[in-house]
Short mmCIF file of C-alpha atoms in Angstrom, two decimals:
data_model
loop_
_atom_site.label_atom_id
_atom_site.label_comp_id
_atom_site.label_asym_id
_atom_site.label_seq_id
_atom_site.Cartn_x
_atom_site.Cartn_y
_atom_site.Cartn_z
CA MET A 208 -45.48 77.04 19.30
CA THR A 209 -47.62 76.71 16.11
CA LEU A 210 -49.59 72.71 15.84
CA PRO A 211 -49.23 71.33 13.67
CA GLN A 212 -45.70 71.38 13.25
CA ASN A 213 -42.86 68.91 11.55
CA ASP A 214 -40.58 68.23 14.64
CA HIS A 215 -37.02 68.23 13.50
CA VAL A 216 -33.37 67.04 14.21
CA GLY A 217 -31.67 69.33 16.32
CA VAL A 218 -27.69 69.61 17.72
CA LEU A 219 -27.19 71.69 21.12
CA GLU A 220 -23.22 71.85 20.97
CA ILE A 221 -23.01 72.21 25.10
CA LYS A 222 -20.24 74.47 25.49
CA THR A 223 -21.80 77.10 24.52
CA LYS A 224 -25.67 75.89 23.94
CA LYS A 225 -25.60 77.14 20.49
CA ARG A 226 -28.76 74.61 18.75
CA GLU A 227 -28.92 74.05 15.19
CA TRP A 228 -32.08 72.65 13.44
CA VAL A 229 -30.14 70.17 10.79
CA SER A 230 -32.96 68.84 9.21
CA ARG A 231 -34.49 71.29 7.78
CA ALA A 232 -34.01 70.64 4.05
CA LEU A 233 -36.46 68.00 4.30
CA ASP A 234 -40.18 69.15 4.76
CA ARG A 235 -41.48 66.27 6.69
CA THR A 236 -42.18 65.48 10.29
CA PHE A 237 -39.26 63.41 12.34
CA SER A 238 -39.90 60.74 14.77
CA PRO A 239 -43.43 60.91 14.31
CA THR A 240 -44.20 58.40 16.81
CA SER A 241 -45.26 59.29 20.44
CA GLY A 242 -42.42 58.58 22.52
CA ALA A 243 -40.29 59.24 19.63
CA ILE A 244 -36.88 57.79 20.06
CA ALA A 245 -34.36 60.41 19.65
CA PRO A 246 -31.74 60.23 16.48
CA ILE A 247 -28.72 58.05 17.15
CA TRP A 248 -24.79 59.52 15.59
CA ARG A 249 -23.84 56.71 13.05
CA ASP A 250 -20.10 58.99 12.86
CA GLU A 251 -18.99 62.39 14.05
CA LYS A 252 -20.67 63.87 10.69
CA THR A 253 -24.49 62.45 10.53
CA LEU A 254 -27.35 61.38 12.47
CA ILE A 255 -29.44 58.37 12.51
CA THR A 256 -33.23 59.12 13.00
CA TYR A 257 -36.85 58.67 11.42
CA ALA A 258 -39.33 59.77 9.28
CA GLU A 259 -43.16 60.33 7.70
CA ASP A 260 -43.85 60.92 3.85
CA ARG A 261 -46.88 60.80 2.65
CA GLY A 262 -48.85 56.89 4.29
CA THR A 263 -45.17 56.15 4.39
CA ALA A 264 -42.04 56.20 7.18
CA HIS A 265 -38.33 55.27 6.85
CA VAL A 266 -35.30 55.65 8.06
CA VAL A 267 -33.42 58.60 7.94
CA GLN A 268 -29.73 59.99 8.18
CA VAL A 269 -29.14 63.37 8.15
CA ASP A 270 -25.72 65.16 8.56
CA ALA A 271 -24.99 67.18 11.55
CA THR A 272 -24.21 70.97 9.69
CA GLY A 273 -27.38 70.72 7.91
CA LYS A 274 -25.51 71.86 5.20
CA ILE A 275 -26.44 68.09 3.14
CA ALA A 276 -29.95 67.55 2.65
CA PRO A 277 -31.64 64.14 4.30
CA LYS A 278 -31.33 60.93 2.85
CA TRP A 279 -33.70 58.50 2.61
CA LEU A 280 -32.09 55.28 3.57
CA THR A 281 -34.68 52.53 3.17
CA THR A 282 -37.41 52.14 1.40
CA GLY A 283 -40.93 51.56 -0.05
CA ARG A 284 -44.15 51.08 0.59
CA ARG A 285 -44.03 50.36 4.46
CA ILE A 286 -43.82 52.23 8.08
CA VAL A 287 -40.23 52.16 9.84
CA LYS A 288 -41.99 51.94 13.90
CA SER A 289 -38.87 52.20 15.51
CA PHE A 290 -35.09 52.16 15.15
CA ASN A 291 -31.79 51.97 17.07
CA GLY A 292 -28.57 51.09 16.65
CA ILE A 293 -25.98 48.00 17.54
CA GLY A 294 -22.24 48.47 17.68
CA SER A 295 -19.00 51.61 17.27
CA ALA A 296 -20.98 54.19 16.66
CA VAL A 297 -17.98 54.61 12.89
CA ASN A 298 -19.60 51.22 11.53
CA ALA A 299 -22.71 50.70 13.32
CA THR A 300 -25.69 48.70 12.15
CA VAL A 301 -28.97 49.70 12.74
CA ALA A 302 -31.70 47.60 13.73
CA PHE A 303 -35.23 48.58 12.59
CA VAL A 304 -38.77 47.43 12.77
CA ALA A 305 -41.23 47.85 10.24
CA SER A 306 -44.85 47.13 8.88
CA GLU A 307 -46.38 46.83 5.15
CA VAL A 308 -49.75 46.12 4.48
CA ASN A 309 -49.83 42.33 4.38
CA GLN A 310 -47.05 41.53 6.67
CA LEU A 311 -46.47 42.29 10.20
CA THR A 312 -44.10 43.67 11.84
CA GLU A 313 -40.59 42.08 11.84
CA LEU A 314 -37.12 42.96 12.40
CA PHE A 315 -34.35 44.34 9.64
CA VAL A 316 -31.23 45.19 10.11
CA LEU A 317 -29.19 47.99 7.56
CA THR A 318 -25.41 48.11 7.09
CA GLU A 319 -22.87 49.62 5.33
CA SER A 320 -23.68 46.54 2.58
CA GLY A 321 -27.71 46.80 2.28
CA GLU A 322 -30.62 46.49 4.44
CA LYS A 323 -31.07 42.19 6.03
CA ARG A 324 -34.37 40.70 6.87
CA LEU A 325 -34.30 38.64 10.18
CA SER A 326 -37.95 37.96 11.19
CA ASN A 327 -40.50 36.43 9.45
CA LEU A 328 -43.54 36.45 12.07
CA SER A 329 -46.11 36.92 8.81
CA ALA A 330 -45.63 33.78 7.74
CA PHE A 331 -48.46 32.40 9.86
CA LEU A 332 -50.85 35.32 9.11
CA ILE A 333 -50.25 34.91 5.47
CA ALA A 334 -50.57 31.07 5.43
CA GLU A 335 -54.28 31.60 7.33
CA SER A 336 -55.66 34.83 6.47
CA ALA A 337 -54.26 35.73 2.56
CA PRO A 338 -54.62 39.71 4.09
CA GLN A 339 -55.32 42.02 1.41
CA THR A 340 -53.58 44.86 -0.24
CA TRP A 341 -53.91 48.62 -0.65
CA GLU A 342 -54.00 49.80 -3.95
CA HIS A 343 -52.66 53.98 -4.01
CA PHE A 344 -54.00 56.78 -5.99
CA THR A 345 -54.59 60.39 -5.36
CA VAL A 346 -57.22 62.65 -6.36
CA PRO A 347 -57.24 66.67 -6.38
CA CYS A 348 -58.20 68.47 -2.58
CA GLY A 349 -61.39 69.63 -2.18
CA SER A 350 -60.82 73.44 -2.33
CA THR A 351 -57.95 75.14 -3.61
CA TYR A 352 -54.53 74.37 -1.88
CA SER A 353 -51.17 76.11 -2.68
CA GLY A 354 -48.73 75.18 -0.22
CA GLY A 355 -47.19 71.76 -1.72
CA PRO A 356 -48.99 69.06 -4.38
CA ASN A 357 -52.89 69.69 -4.51
CA GLU A 358 -53.90 65.96 -3.87
CA ILE A 359 -54.37 63.99 -1.21
CA ASP A 360 -53.13 60.16 -0.55
CA VAL A 361 -56.23 57.94 -0.80
CA TRP A 362 -55.82 53.84 -0.30
CA MET A 363 -58.49 51.46 -1.78
CA MET A 364 -58.44 47.53 -0.29
CA LYS A 365 -60.37 45.66 -1.88
CA PRO A 366 -62.41 42.49 -0.25
CA ARG A 367 -61.43 39.28 -0.85
CA GLU A 368 -62.56 36.65 -3.00
CA PHE A 369 -63.14 40.32 -5.00
CA ASP A 370 -65.78 39.41 -7.91
CA SER A 371 -65.46 42.50 -11.06
CA THR A 372 -69.35 41.55 -12.01
CA LYS A 373 -70.31 42.38 -8.63
CA LYS A 374 -71.58 45.78 -6.65
CA TYR A 375 -69.73 46.13 -2.83
CA PRO A 376 -70.03 48.29 -0.39
CA MET A 377 -67.67 50.82 1.12
CA LEU A 378 -65.96 51.77 4.32
CA LEU A 379 -64.73 55.38 4.41
CA ASN A 380 -62.93 55.54 7.65
CA VAL A 381 -61.17 58.60 8.59
CA HIS A 382 -58.32 58.48 11.18
CA GLY A 383 -58.47 60.52 14.45
CA GLY A 384 -55.83 63.12 15.31
CA PRO A 385 -56.50 64.94 13.51
CA HIS A 386 -52.72 65.66 12.81
CA THR A 387 -51.39 61.81 12.19
CA GLN A 388 -51.13 59.34 8.89
CA TYR A 389 -52.98 56.34 7.39
CA GLY A 390 -50.64 55.04 5.22
CA GLU A 391 -48.63 51.58 4.32
CA THR A 392 -49.15 49.27 7.49
CA TYR A 393 -51.06 46.38 8.26
CA PHE A 394 -54.12 47.69 9.86
CA ASP A 395 -56.32 44.28 11.35
CA GLU A 396 -59.62 46.34 11.74
CA ALA A 397 -59.42 47.33 7.40
CA GLN A 398 -58.49 43.67 6.99
CA MET A 399 -61.11 42.41 8.73
CA GLN A 400 -63.89 44.67 7.05
CA ALA A 401 -62.52 43.46 3.30
CA ALA A 402 -62.47 40.05 4.90
CA ALA A 403 -65.93 40.57 5.90
CA GLY A 404 -67.01 41.65 1.80
CA PHE A 405 -66.61 45.51 2.07
CA VAL A 406 -64.32 47.82 -0.02
CA VAL A 407 -62.29 50.16 2.50
CA VAL A 408 -61.13 53.34 1.78
CA MET A 409 -59.11 55.68 3.84
CA SER A 410 -56.79 58.65 2.85
CA ASN A 411 -54.67 60.93 4.27
CA PRO A 412 -56.96 64.78 3.82
CA ARG A 413 -55.95 68.22 4.91
CA GLY A 414 -54.59 68.80 8.28
CA SER A 415 -52.74 64.86 7.75
CA SER A 416 -48.82 64.52 8.71
CA GLY A 417 -46.60 62.91 6.47
CA ARG A 418 -46.95 65.95 3.95
CA GLU A 419 -45.13 69.63 3.40
CA GLN A 420 -45.86 72.01 7.55
CA ALA A 421 -48.50 73.47 5.04
CA TRP A 422 -50.69 71.01 4.65
CA GLY A 423 -51.09 69.68 8.21
CA GLN A 424 -51.61 73.46 10.12
CA ALA A 425 -54.11 74.41 6.98
CA ILE A 426 -57.05 73.90 9.55
CA LEU A 427 -55.93 75.30 12.05
CA GLY A 428 -58.14 78.13 13.27
CA ARG A 429 -59.87 81.11 11.55
CA LYS A 430 -57.67 83.40 14.14
CA HIS A 431 -54.27 81.65 14.88
CA PRO A 432 -52.09 83.99 15.73
CA VAL A 433 -49.86 82.12 13.79
CA ALA A 434 -50.66 80.37 10.87
CA PRO A 435 -54.00 81.05 10.53
CA GLY A 436 -56.29 78.13 8.35
CA THR A 437 -59.78 77.27 7.38
CA GLY A 438 -60.34 75.63 11.07
CA TRP A 439 -62.01 72.33 11.23
CA GLY A 440 -64.46 71.59 9.54
CA ASP A 441 -64.04 72.80 6.03
CA ALA A 442 -60.60 72.09 4.32
CA ASP A 443 -60.76 68.46 6.01
CA VAL A 444 -64.48 67.87 4.96
CA LYS A 445 -63.94 69.56 1.69
CA ASP A 446 -61.42 66.76 1.03
CA VAL A 447 -62.61 63.26 2.31
CA LEU A 448 -66.17 64.20 0.51
CA ALA A 449 -63.23 64.57 -2.77
CA VAL A 450 -62.01 60.73 -1.67
CA LEU A 451 -65.52 59.85 -1.88
CA ASP A 452 -66.27 61.22 -5.25
CA GLY A 453 -62.74 60.45 -6.68
CA ALA A 454 -63.44 56.89 -5.22
CA LEU A 455 -66.61 55.91 -6.65
CA ALA A 456 -65.42 58.14 -9.78
CA LYS A 457 -63.08 55.22 -10.45
CA TYR A 458 -64.03 51.65 -9.14
CA PRO A 459 -67.01 51.41 -10.52
CA PHE A 460 -67.71 47.88 -8.02
CA ILE A 461 -68.40 50.53 -5.16
CA ASP A 462 -72.26 50.80 -5.11
CA ALA A 463 -72.70 54.55 -4.72
CA LYS A 464 -76.38 53.68 -2.81
CA ARG A 465 -74.72 51.28 0.55
CA VAL A 466 -71.47 53.69 1.57
CA GLY A 467 -71.08 53.48 5.65
CA MET A 468 -68.69 55.89 7.18
CA LEU A 469 -66.27 55.75 10.49
CA GLY A 470 -63.86 57.19 13.11
CA GLY A 471 -62.92 57.78 16.22
CA SER A 472 -61.77 60.75 17.83
CA TYR A 473 -61.47 63.78 15.21
CA GLY A 474 -62.14 60.82 12.40
CA GLY A 475 -65.52 60.37 14.87
CA TYR A 476 -65.27 64.16 14.61
CA MET A 477 -65.62 63.90 11.35
CA ALA A 478 -68.21 61.15 11.24
CA THR A 479 -70.31 62.94 12.93
CA MET A 480 -69.92 66.18 11.05
CA LEU A 481 -71.08 64.41 7.93
CA ALA A 482 -73.53 63.23 8.84
CA GLY A 483 -75.03 66.66 9.77
CA CYS A 484 -73.99 68.25 6.37
CA HIS A 485 -73.90 65.37 4.44
CA GLY A 486 -75.72 62.41 5.52
CA ASP A 487 -77.16 62.21 1.69
CA LYS A 488 -73.82 60.77 0.44
CA PHE A 489 -74.15 57.49 3.09
CA LYS A 490 -76.29 55.27 4.31
CA ALA A 491 -74.65 54.42 7.84
CA ILE A 492 -72.02 56.19 10.29
CA CYS A 493 -70.42 54.89 13.04
CA SER A 494 -68.95 58.01 15.37
CA GLU A 495 -66.15 56.33 17.86
CA ARG A 496 -64.99 58.23 21.24
CA ALA A 497 -65.95 61.17 19.20
CA VAL A 498 -65.54 65.35 19.73
CA ASN A 499 -69.03 66.43 18.91
CA ASN A 500 -69.02 69.86 20.80
CA MET A 501 -66.32 71.87 20.77
CA LEU A 502 -67.00 74.11 24.01
CA SER A 503 -67.62 71.44 26.28
CA GLU A 504 -64.58 69.57 24.98
CA GLU A 505 -62.61 71.73 25.55
CA TRP A 506 -63.89 72.20 29.18
CA THR A 507 -63.47 68.32 30.52
CA SER A 508 -61.08 67.02 27.85
CA ASP A 509 -57.24 66.53 29.34
CA ILE A 510 -56.30 68.18 26.54
CA GLY A 511 -58.19 71.17 26.49
CA THR A 512 -55.93 73.52 26.98
CA VAL A 513 -54.26 72.66 23.73
CA PHE A 514 -57.23 74.38 21.95
CA ARG A 515 -55.55 77.89 22.14
CA VAL A 516 -52.62 76.62 20.50
CA GLU A 517 -54.52 74.34 17.53
CA HIS A 518 -57.64 76.85 17.57
CA GLY A 519 -56.37 80.06 18.32
CA PRO A 520 -58.90 81.60 20.59
CA ASN A 521 -60.33 79.55 23.39
CA HIS A 522 -64.26 78.93 23.87
CA LEU A 523 -64.85 81.77 26.07
CA GLU A 524 -62.83 84.31 24.07
CA ASP A 525 -64.69 82.95 20.61
CA GLU A 526 -67.62 81.44 21.58
CA ALA A 527 -68.75 81.63 17.54
CA GLU A 528 -66.30 80.14 16.51
CA TYR A 529 -66.44 77.03 18.82
CA VAL A 530 -70.52 76.61 18.34
CA ARG A 531 -69.63 76.77 13.83
CA MET A 532 -66.95 74.06 14.41
CA SER A 533 -69.12 71.96 16.45
CA PRO A 534 -71.09 68.45 14.55
CA ILE A 535 -73.44 68.56 17.09
CA ARG A 536 -74.97 71.72 16.05
CA HIS A 537 -76.54 70.34 12.80
CA VAL A 538 -77.90 67.12 14.69
CA ARG A 539 -81.75 68.30 13.19
CA ASN A 540 -80.10 67.50 10.12
CA ILE A 541 -78.55 63.15 10.63
CA ASN A 542 -81.44 61.63 9.04
CA VAL A 543 -78.83 58.64 8.64
CA PRO A 544 -78.83 55.36 10.62
CA MET A 545 -75.45 56.22 13.70
CA LEU A 546 -73.76 54.13 15.73
CA ILE A 547 -72.04 55.52 18.55
CA ILE A 548 -69.32 53.94 20.57
CA HIS A 549 -67.28 55.50 23.47
CA SER A 550 -65.35 54.24 26.63
CA GLU A 551 -66.35 55.26 30.56
CA ASN A 552 -62.67 56.24 31.71
CA ASP A 553 -61.68 57.67 27.88
CA LEU A 554 -60.37 61.41 29.70
CA ARG A 555 -59.31 62.79 25.91
CA CYS A 556 -62.86 62.81 24.79
CA PRO A 557 -65.12 62.58 27.78
CA ILE A 558 -68.14 60.67 27.69
CA ASN A 559 -69.74 63.48 27.14
CA GLN A 560 -69.61 63.95 23.71
CA ALA A 561 -71.20 60.61 23.56
CA GLU A 562 -74.11 61.47 25.33
CA GLU A 563 -74.83 64.41 23.80
CA LEU A 564 -74.85 63.29 20.92
CA PHE A 565 -77.41 60.09 21.29
CA MET A 566 -80.08 62.20 23.34
CA ALA A 567 -79.96 65.02 21.16
CA LEU A 568 -80.51 61.97 18.38
CA ARG A 569 -83.19 60.34 21.01
CA ILE A 570 -85.24 63.26 21.13
CA LEU A 571 -85.47 64.36 17.79
CA GLY A 572 -86.58 60.52 17.43
CA LYS A 573 -83.34 60.15 14.60
CA ASP A 574 -82.34 55.83 14.06
CA VAL A 575 -78.84 55.92 16.83
CA THR A 576 -77.71 53.61 18.84
CA PHE A 577 -75.49 53.95 21.21
CA TYR A 578 -72.72 51.31 23.13
CA ARG A 579 -70.60 51.96 26.41
CA PHE A 580 -67.66 50.13 27.63
CA PRO A 581 -66.69 50.77 30.62
CA GLY A 582 -63.49 50.46 32.19
CA GLU A 583 -62.15 51.26 28.62
CA THR A 584 -60.22 54.52 27.93
CA HIS A 585 -58.92 56.29 24.87
CA GLU A 586 -57.10 53.40 23.70
CA LEU A 587 -59.77 51.06 23.51
CA SER A 588 -59.51 49.76 19.58
CA ARG A 589 -55.15 49.70 19.89
CA SER A 590 -54.63 48.35 23.88
CA GLY A 591 -58.30 47.18 25.47
CA SER A 592 -59.23 44.30 26.59
CA PRO A 593 -59.26 41.84 24.42
CA ILE A 594 -63.09 40.64 24.83
CA HIS A 595 -63.45 44.47 24.56
CA ARG A 596 -61.82 45.17 21.76
CA VAL A 597 -63.70 41.84 20.13
CA GLN A 598 -66.99 43.36 21.29
CA ARG A 599 -66.71 46.11 19.34
CA ALA A 600 -64.90 44.53 16.13
CA GLU A 601 -68.56 42.90 16.33
CA ILE A 602 -70.54 45.45 17.20
CA ILE A 603 -69.83 47.86 14.19
CA LEU A 604 -69.59 44.95 11.71
CA ASP A 605 -72.16 43.73 12.53
CA PHE A 606 -74.08 47.42 12.57
CA PHE A 607 -72.59 47.88 8.54
CA THR A 608 -73.56 44.83 7.70
CA GLU A 609 -77.14 45.18 8.76
CA LYS A 610 -77.36 48.22 7.72
CA LEU A 611 -75.14 48.75 3.72
CA ALA A 612 -77.12 45.41 2.98
CA ASN A 613 -79.09 45.06 -0.29
#
């Protein structure tokens, strides 16, 4: 098995034990979320599931024989988070929940006669906070890509109370994974940053999900036995730089001298990598729950065995390649102010990843601040204790407000 690999719907004949993949006509990831829900039978010939598509996710109808291409049952700029079937098989009603950029997750039902919204939990949010919307655009990839459309999906959010005559600082946010996607959903952190006066830019560079399988596999290891790619820190870095250049060229209200970058997990890896390789493009960088040393990460992570599947050889078999992919090897070149945030109980990217980077920067006399969160895990930003989540958000906002000030 190769990673990433677009997940597909399969039908297993119990008597013959014959398995057939029936959704491959649509090269996307089906049931993309963790703890994914199994497809449901709508009738004897069709199944219902959901799939990602370039920053969105929608309910999909799949032909049980695989002879008819999957059909999108929902559309629009939103992300379906979950679904289920209600009622008899033939006349089943599909219930699903979905979120938009300026709307919390709401409940919908889908029947033969169409779609109906059942909840309005976002009313108070819209009334009290006036959430901003995303503007979607694309930029060419940072280097050659032939597996599909040669373009990166990008989203920009303007600051609240935007004034076209002013220049604004920008925050470039890189998602974790790397095989996940940003897109058309409510993101509290982006809304908070926009409310604080920042332009927020996010994207899905190569390695992200939501695209053809070749897109996600583009950054697999150079010596991967099945689908060799560029390895981490190559095509993905070039794409993020292309996004930065594209945003600066498209939006004259962004102040190119006040650009910050942030990311968590793999996004933190990218933040540290860009700090060391292209730090002159940024005025401040936040690296959160990051992978900074690929060798020690494979030794200590709770998913260390996945590295061989992702990169090909493990670090004992190809130490030089793991060193090449490690952001910490560029630490001497980091001159941009750095904020490091990490949870002490993080098993995915253990705390030593932050400690190694922090100590190296301190030894070199660099501008670095390190916050440790006791009792928290890799999921601090999503499901950590409320007080720590608030503290984390305030730390990040205060850091960029200070460093990106006029």
